[in-house]
Short mmCIF file of C-alpha atoms and ligand atoms in Angstrom, two decimals:
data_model
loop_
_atom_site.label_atom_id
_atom_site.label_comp_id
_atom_site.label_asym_id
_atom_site.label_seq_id
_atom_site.Cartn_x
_atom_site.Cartn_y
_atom_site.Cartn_z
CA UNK A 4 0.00 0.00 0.00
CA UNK A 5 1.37 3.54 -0.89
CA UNK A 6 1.20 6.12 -3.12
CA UNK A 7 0.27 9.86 -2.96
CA UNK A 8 -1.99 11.97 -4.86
CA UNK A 9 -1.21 15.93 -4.85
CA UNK A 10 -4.00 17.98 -5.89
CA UNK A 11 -2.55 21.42 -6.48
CA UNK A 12 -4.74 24.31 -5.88
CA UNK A 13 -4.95 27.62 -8.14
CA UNK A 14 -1.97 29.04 -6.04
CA UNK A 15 0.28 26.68 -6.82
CA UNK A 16 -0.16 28.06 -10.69
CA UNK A 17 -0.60 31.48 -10.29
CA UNK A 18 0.15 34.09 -7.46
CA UNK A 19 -3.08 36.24 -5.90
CA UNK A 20 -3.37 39.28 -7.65
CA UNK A 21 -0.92 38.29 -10.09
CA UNK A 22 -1.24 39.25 -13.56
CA UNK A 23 -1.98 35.91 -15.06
CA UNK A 24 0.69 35.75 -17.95
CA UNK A 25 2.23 32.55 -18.58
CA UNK A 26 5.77 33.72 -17.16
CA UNK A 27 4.12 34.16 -13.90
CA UNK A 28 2.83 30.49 -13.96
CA UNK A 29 6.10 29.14 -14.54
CA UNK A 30 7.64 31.04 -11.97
CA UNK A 31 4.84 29.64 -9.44
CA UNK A 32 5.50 26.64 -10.93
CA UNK A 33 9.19 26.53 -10.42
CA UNK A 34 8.85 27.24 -7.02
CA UNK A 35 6.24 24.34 -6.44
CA UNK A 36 8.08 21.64 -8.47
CA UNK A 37 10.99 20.84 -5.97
CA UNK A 38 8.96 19.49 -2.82
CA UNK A 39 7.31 17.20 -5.88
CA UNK A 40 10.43 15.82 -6.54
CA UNK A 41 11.59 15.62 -3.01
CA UNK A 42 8.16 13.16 -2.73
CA UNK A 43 8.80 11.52 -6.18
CA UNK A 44 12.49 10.29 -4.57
CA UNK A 45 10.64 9.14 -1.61
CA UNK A 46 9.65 6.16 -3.93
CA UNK A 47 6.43 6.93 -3.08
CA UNK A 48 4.06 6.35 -6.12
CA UNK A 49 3.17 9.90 -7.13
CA UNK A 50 -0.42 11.25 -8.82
CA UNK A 51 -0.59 14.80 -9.89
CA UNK A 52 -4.02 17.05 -9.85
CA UNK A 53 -4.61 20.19 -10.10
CA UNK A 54 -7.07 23.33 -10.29
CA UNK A 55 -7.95 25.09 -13.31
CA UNK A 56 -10.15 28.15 -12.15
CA UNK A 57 -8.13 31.19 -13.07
CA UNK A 58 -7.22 29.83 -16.57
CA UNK A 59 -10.66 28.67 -18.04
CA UNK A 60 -11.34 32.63 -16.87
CA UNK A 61 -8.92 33.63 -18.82
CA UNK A 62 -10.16 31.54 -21.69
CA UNK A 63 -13.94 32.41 -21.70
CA UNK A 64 -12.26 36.35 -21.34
CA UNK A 65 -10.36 35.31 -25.25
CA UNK A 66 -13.74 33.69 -26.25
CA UNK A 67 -15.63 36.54 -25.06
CA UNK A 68 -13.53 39.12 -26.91
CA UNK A 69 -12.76 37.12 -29.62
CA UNK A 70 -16.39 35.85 -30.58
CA UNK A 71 -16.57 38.26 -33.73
CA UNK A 72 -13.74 36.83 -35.46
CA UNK A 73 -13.13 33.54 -33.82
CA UNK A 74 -16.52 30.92 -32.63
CA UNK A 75 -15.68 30.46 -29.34
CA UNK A 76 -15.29 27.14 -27.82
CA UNK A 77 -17.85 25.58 -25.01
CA UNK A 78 -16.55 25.06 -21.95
CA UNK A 79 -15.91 21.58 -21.61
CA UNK A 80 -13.10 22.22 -24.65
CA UNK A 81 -11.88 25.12 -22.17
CA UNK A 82 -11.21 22.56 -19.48
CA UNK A 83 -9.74 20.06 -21.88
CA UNK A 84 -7.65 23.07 -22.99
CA UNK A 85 -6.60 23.90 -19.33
CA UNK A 86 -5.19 20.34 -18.72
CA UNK A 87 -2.69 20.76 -21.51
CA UNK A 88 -1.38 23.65 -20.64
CA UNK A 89 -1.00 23.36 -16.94
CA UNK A 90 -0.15 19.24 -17.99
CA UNK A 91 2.30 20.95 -20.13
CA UNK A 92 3.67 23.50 -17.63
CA UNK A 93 4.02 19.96 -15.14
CA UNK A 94 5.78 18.56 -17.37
CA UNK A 95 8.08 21.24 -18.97
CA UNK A 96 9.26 22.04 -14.85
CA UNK A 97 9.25 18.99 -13.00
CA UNK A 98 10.82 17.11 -15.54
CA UNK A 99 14.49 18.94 -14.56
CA UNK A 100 13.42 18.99 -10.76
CA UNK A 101 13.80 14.88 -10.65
CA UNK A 102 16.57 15.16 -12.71
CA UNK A 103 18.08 17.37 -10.05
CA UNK A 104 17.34 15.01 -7.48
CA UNK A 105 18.49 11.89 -9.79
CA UNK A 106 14.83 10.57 -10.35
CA UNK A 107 14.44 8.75 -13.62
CA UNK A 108 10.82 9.50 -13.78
CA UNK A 109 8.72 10.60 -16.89
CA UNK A 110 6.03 13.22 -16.22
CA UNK A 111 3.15 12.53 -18.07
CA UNK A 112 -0.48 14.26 -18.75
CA UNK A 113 -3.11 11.80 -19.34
CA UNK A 114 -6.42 14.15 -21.00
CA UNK A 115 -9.45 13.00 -18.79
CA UNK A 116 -12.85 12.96 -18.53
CA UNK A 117 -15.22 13.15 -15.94
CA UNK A 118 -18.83 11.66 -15.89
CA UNK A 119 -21.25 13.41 -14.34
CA UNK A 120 -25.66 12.23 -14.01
CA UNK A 121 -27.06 13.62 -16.47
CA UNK A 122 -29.92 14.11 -13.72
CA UNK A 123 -27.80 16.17 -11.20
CA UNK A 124 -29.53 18.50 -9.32
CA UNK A 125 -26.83 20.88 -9.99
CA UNK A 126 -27.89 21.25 -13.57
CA UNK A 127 -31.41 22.68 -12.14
CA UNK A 128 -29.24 24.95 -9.59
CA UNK A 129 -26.03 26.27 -11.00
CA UNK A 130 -23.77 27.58 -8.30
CA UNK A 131 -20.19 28.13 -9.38
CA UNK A 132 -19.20 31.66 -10.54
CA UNK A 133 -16.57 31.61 -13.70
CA UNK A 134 -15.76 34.73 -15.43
CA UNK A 135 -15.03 37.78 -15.21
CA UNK A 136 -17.54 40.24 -13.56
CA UNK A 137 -20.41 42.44 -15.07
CA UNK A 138 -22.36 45.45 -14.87
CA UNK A 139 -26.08 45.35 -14.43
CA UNK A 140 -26.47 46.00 -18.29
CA UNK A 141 -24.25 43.31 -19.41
CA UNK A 142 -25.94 40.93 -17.49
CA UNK A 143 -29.23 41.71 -18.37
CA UNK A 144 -28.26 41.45 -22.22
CA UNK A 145 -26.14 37.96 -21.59
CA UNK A 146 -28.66 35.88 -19.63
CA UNK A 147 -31.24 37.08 -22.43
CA UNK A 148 -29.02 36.04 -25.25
CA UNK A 149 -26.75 33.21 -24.29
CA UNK A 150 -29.26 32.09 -21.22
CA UNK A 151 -26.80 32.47 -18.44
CA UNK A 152 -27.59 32.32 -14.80
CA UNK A 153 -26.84 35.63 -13.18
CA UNK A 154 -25.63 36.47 -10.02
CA UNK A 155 -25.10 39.74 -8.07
CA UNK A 156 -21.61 39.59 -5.70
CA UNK A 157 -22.69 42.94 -3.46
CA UNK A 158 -18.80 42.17 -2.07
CA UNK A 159 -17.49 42.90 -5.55
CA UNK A 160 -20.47 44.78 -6.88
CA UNK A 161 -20.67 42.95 -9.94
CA UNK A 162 -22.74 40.35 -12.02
CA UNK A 163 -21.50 36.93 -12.67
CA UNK A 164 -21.87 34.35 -14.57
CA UNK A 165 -23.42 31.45 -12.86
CA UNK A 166 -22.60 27.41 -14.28
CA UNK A 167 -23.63 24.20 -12.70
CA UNK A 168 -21.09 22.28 -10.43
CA UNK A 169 -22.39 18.62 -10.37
CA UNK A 170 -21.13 15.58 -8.23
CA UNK A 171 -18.17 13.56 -10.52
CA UNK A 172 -19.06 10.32 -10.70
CA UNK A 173 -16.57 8.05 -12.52
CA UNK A 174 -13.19 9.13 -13.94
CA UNK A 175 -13.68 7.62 -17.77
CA UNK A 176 -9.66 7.07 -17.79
CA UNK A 177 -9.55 5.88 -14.29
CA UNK A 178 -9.00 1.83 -15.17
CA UNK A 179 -6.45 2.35 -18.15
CA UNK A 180 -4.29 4.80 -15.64
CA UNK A 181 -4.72 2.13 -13.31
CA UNK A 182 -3.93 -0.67 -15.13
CA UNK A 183 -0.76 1.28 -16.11
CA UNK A 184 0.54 2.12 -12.77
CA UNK A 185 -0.46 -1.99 -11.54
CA UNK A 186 1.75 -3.14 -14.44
CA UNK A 187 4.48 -1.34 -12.20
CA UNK A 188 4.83 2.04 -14.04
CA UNK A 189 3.82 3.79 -11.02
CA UNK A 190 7.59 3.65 -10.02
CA UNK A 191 8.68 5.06 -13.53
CA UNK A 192 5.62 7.16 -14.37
CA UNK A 193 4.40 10.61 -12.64
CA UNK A 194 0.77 10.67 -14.45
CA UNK A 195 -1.07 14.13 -14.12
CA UNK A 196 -4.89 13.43 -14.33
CA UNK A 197 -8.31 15.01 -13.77
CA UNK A 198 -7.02 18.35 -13.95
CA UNK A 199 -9.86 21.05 -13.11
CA UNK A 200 -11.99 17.72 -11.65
CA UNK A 201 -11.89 16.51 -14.85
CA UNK A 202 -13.59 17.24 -17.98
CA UNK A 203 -17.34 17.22 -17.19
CA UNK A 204 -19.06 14.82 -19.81
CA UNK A 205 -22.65 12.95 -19.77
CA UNK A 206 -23.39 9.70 -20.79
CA UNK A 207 -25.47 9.35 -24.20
CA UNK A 208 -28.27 6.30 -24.58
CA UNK A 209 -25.98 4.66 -26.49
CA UNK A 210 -23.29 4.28 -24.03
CA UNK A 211 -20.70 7.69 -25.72
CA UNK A 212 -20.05 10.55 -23.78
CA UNK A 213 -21.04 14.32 -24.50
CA UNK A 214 -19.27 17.48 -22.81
CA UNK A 215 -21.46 19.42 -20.90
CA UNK A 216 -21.33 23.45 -19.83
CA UNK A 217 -20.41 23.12 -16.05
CA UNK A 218 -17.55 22.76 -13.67
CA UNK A 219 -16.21 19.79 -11.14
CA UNK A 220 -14.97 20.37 -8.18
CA UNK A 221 -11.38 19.51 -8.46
CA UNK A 222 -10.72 18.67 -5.09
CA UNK A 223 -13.83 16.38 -5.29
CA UNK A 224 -12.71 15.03 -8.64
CA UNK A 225 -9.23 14.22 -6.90
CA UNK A 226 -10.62 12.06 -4.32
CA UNK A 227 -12.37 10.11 -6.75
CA UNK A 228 -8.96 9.67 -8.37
CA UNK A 229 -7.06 8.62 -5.61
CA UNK A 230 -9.82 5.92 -4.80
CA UNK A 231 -10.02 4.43 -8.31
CA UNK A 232 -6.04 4.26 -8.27
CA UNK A 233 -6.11 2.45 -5.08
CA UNK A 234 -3.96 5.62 -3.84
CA UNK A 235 -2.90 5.58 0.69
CA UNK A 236 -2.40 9.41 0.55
CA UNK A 237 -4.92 12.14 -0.64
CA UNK A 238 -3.19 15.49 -0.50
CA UNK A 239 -5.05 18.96 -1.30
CA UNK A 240 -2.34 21.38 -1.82
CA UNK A 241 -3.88 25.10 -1.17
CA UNK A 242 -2.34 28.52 -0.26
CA UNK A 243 -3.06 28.25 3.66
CA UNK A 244 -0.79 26.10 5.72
CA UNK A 245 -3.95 23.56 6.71
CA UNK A 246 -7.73 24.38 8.02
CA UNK A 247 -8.66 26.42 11.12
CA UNK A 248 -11.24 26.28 13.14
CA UNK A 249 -13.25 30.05 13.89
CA UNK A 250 -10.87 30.93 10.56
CA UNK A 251 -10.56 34.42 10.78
CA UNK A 252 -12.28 35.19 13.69
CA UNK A 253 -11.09 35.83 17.14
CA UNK A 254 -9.74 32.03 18.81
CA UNK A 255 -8.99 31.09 14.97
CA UNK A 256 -6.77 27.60 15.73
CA UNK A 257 -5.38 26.12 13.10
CA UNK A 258 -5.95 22.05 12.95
CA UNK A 259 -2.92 19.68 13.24
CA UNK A 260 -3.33 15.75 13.43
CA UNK A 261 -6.90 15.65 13.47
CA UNK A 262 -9.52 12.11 13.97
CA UNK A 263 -12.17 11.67 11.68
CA UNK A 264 -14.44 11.81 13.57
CA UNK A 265 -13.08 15.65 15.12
CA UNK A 266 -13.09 16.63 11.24
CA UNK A 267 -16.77 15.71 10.15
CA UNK A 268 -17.78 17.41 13.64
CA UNK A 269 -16.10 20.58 12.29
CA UNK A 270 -17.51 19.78 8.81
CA UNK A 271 -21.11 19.86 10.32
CA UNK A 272 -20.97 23.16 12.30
CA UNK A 273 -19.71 24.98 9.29
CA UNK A 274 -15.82 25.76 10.31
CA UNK A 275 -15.22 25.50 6.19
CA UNK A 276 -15.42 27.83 3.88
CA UNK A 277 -18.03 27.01 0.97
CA UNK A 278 -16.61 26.69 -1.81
CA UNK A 279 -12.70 27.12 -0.39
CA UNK A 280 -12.33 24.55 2.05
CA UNK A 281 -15.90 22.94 2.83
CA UNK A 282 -14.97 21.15 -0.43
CA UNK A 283 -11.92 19.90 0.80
CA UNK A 284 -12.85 18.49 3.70
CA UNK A 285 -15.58 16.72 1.66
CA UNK A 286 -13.22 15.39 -0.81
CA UNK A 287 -11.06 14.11 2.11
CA UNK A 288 -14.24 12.58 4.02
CA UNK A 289 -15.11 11.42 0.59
CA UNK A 290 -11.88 9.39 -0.11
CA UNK A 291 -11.47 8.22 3.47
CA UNK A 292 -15.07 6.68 3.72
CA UNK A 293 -14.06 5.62 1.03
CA UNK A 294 -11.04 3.26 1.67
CA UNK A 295 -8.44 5.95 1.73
CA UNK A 296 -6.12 6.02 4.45
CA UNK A 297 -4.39 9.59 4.99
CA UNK A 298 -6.07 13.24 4.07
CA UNK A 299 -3.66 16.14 4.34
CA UNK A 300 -4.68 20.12 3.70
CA UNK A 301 -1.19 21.85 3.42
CA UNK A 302 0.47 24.64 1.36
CA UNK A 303 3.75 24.06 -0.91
CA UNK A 304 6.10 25.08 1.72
CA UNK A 305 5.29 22.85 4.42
CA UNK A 306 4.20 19.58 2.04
CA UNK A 307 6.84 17.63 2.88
CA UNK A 308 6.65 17.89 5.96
CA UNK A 309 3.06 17.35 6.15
CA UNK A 310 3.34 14.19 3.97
CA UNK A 311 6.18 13.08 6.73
CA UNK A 312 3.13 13.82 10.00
CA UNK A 313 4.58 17.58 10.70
CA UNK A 314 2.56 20.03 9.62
CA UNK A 315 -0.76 20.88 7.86
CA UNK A 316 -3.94 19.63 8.87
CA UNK A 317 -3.69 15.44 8.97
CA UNK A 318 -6.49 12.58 9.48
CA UNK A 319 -4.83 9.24 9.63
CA UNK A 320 -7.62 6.17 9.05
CA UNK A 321 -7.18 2.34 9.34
P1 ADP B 24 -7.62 26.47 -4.04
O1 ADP B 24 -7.41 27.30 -5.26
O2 ADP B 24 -6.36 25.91 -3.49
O3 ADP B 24 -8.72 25.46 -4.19
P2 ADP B 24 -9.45 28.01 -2.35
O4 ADP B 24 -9.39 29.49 -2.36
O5 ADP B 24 -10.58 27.35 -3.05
O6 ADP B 24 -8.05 27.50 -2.90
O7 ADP B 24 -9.44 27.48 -0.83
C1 ADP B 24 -8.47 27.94 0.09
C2 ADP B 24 -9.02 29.08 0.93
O8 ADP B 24 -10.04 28.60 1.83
C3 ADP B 24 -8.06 29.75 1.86
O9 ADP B 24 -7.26 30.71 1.21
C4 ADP B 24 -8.99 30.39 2.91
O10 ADP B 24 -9.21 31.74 2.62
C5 ADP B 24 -10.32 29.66 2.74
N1 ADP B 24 -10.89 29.09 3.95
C6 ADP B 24 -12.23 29.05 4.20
N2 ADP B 24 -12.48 28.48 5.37
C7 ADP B 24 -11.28 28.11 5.90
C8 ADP B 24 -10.91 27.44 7.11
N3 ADP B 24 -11.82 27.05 8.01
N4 ADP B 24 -9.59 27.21 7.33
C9 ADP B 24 -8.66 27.60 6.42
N5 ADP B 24 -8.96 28.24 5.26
C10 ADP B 24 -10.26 28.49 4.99
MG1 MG B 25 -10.80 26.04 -4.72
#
């Protein structure tokens, strides 16, 4: 039994209130690369996941100002997009990082797919803001033409665009990775998968899949992938060092080794964020229900030592 999966948050690829250009991803990049290869020479098996929210923003911001020349793409070709760059940006910087630390391990980005019910209740109630923000006008005009679901954020004072964020369900190239890494590869092979949660697709009557306009959780979509690979260690890698209790408020305590038991208490009185760290936890509950063994929240700098029971926040099952 081993093997980690390191789901790298939006941080990780590009710095808050950065500007969002490509140099400053591989500089964020750079910096996250060597703990990766510090785990890689660990001989642990490694699994590589990561967010995608900032980039399919700045992709629906080309569509958007782009549609008069260009068609724009739907969004499920914006996630598959956003895997191969980000897969590419893995690959192009860890790559040297083993090297460095005399790993003979080939970085590779594996597309994927992510099936979601057709039937979700998501698709009645879309929740997830993408975009950019609007003014009153604009939104008016774009949930009249193109159907969106609007939303008013009084903290930004703008409109956004609302899109459904259903429950994954299966990762479609869940048993060929895994097939792959049981033939032994997992010691040669550093696969990155399910990047954004996966591209959201639908099955068809006739047993194909169909993309679909909404967004996965990718921190959900990571715990599936660590359960269908069989996978000890489920890692969410986010810009805090782990997750607090009374966060921000006054007796804010950040959580250490934690039981399960402590966690889904927390879970239940709302200590989590939604949509920051709620889904987190629930992708960690998720995957330890679930037959997982460890669940780690921790930033880039203290990773290693939070794999090695030092830091972050840590639930230890089984
Ligand atoms: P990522 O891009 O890594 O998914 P998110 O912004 O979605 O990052 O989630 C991380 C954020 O969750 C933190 O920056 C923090 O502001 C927020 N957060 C909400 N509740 C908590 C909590 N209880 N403990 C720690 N962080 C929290
Ligand atoms: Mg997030």
């Amino acid at each position: 039994m081993g093997g980690i999966l390191v789901a790298l948050g939006g941080n990780a690829l590009q710095r808050a209130g950065g500007n969002g250009s490509w140099a400053e991803a591989r500089v964020q990049m750079r910096a996250a690369v060597g703990v990766l290869a510090e785990i890689a020479s660990d001989d642990h098996e490694l699994v590589i996941s990561h967010g995608n929210g900032p980039q399919v923003g700045i992709l629906l911001r080309q569509n958007e100002l782009g549609a008069r020349e260009v068609p724009s793409r739907p969004m499920d070709v914006l996630g598959a997009e956003t895997q191969g760059q980000i897969g590419y940006l893995i690959q192009t910087e860890l790559t040297p990082a083993l090297r460095r630390v005399g790993v003979d391990r080939s970085v590779l980005t594996v597309i994927s797919r992510t099936e979601v019910a057709r039937n979700d209740p998501a698709f009645r109630n879309p929740s997830k803001p993408v975009g950019r923000y609007y003014t009153e006008e604009e939104a008016r005009v774009l949930r009249k033409q193109n159907g969106w679901v609007m939303q008013f954020d009084g903290a930004r004072g703008g409109w956004r665009r609302l899109v459904p964020s259903p429950k994954p369900v299966a990762w479609l190239e869940g048993p060929a990775v895994r097939r792959l890494l049981e033939a032994g590869l997992g010691s040669r092979w550093i696969p990155v998968v399910a990047g954004g949660g996966g591209i959201p697709v639908v099955r068809r009557p006739d047993g194909s899949f169909e993309g679909v306009e909404a967004v996965i959780d990718k921190d959900l979509g990571a715990s599936l992938v660590a359960l269908e690979l069989g996978l000890d260690t489920l890692a969410v890698v986010t810009d805090v060092p782990g997750a607090a209790v009374s966060f921000g408020k006054h007796g804010e305590r950040w959580l250490g080794e934690v039981t399960l038991e402590e966690l889904e208490r927390y879970h239940a009185r709302g200590e989590f964020g939604p949509g920051s760290m709620s889904p987190k936890v629930e992708a960690g509950l998720q995957f330890l229900h679930g037959g997982g063994h460890r669940f780690v929240i921790t930033d880039i700098p203290s990773l290693a030592r939070a794999i090695a029971g030092e830091a972050g926040t840590r639930v230890r099952v089984g």
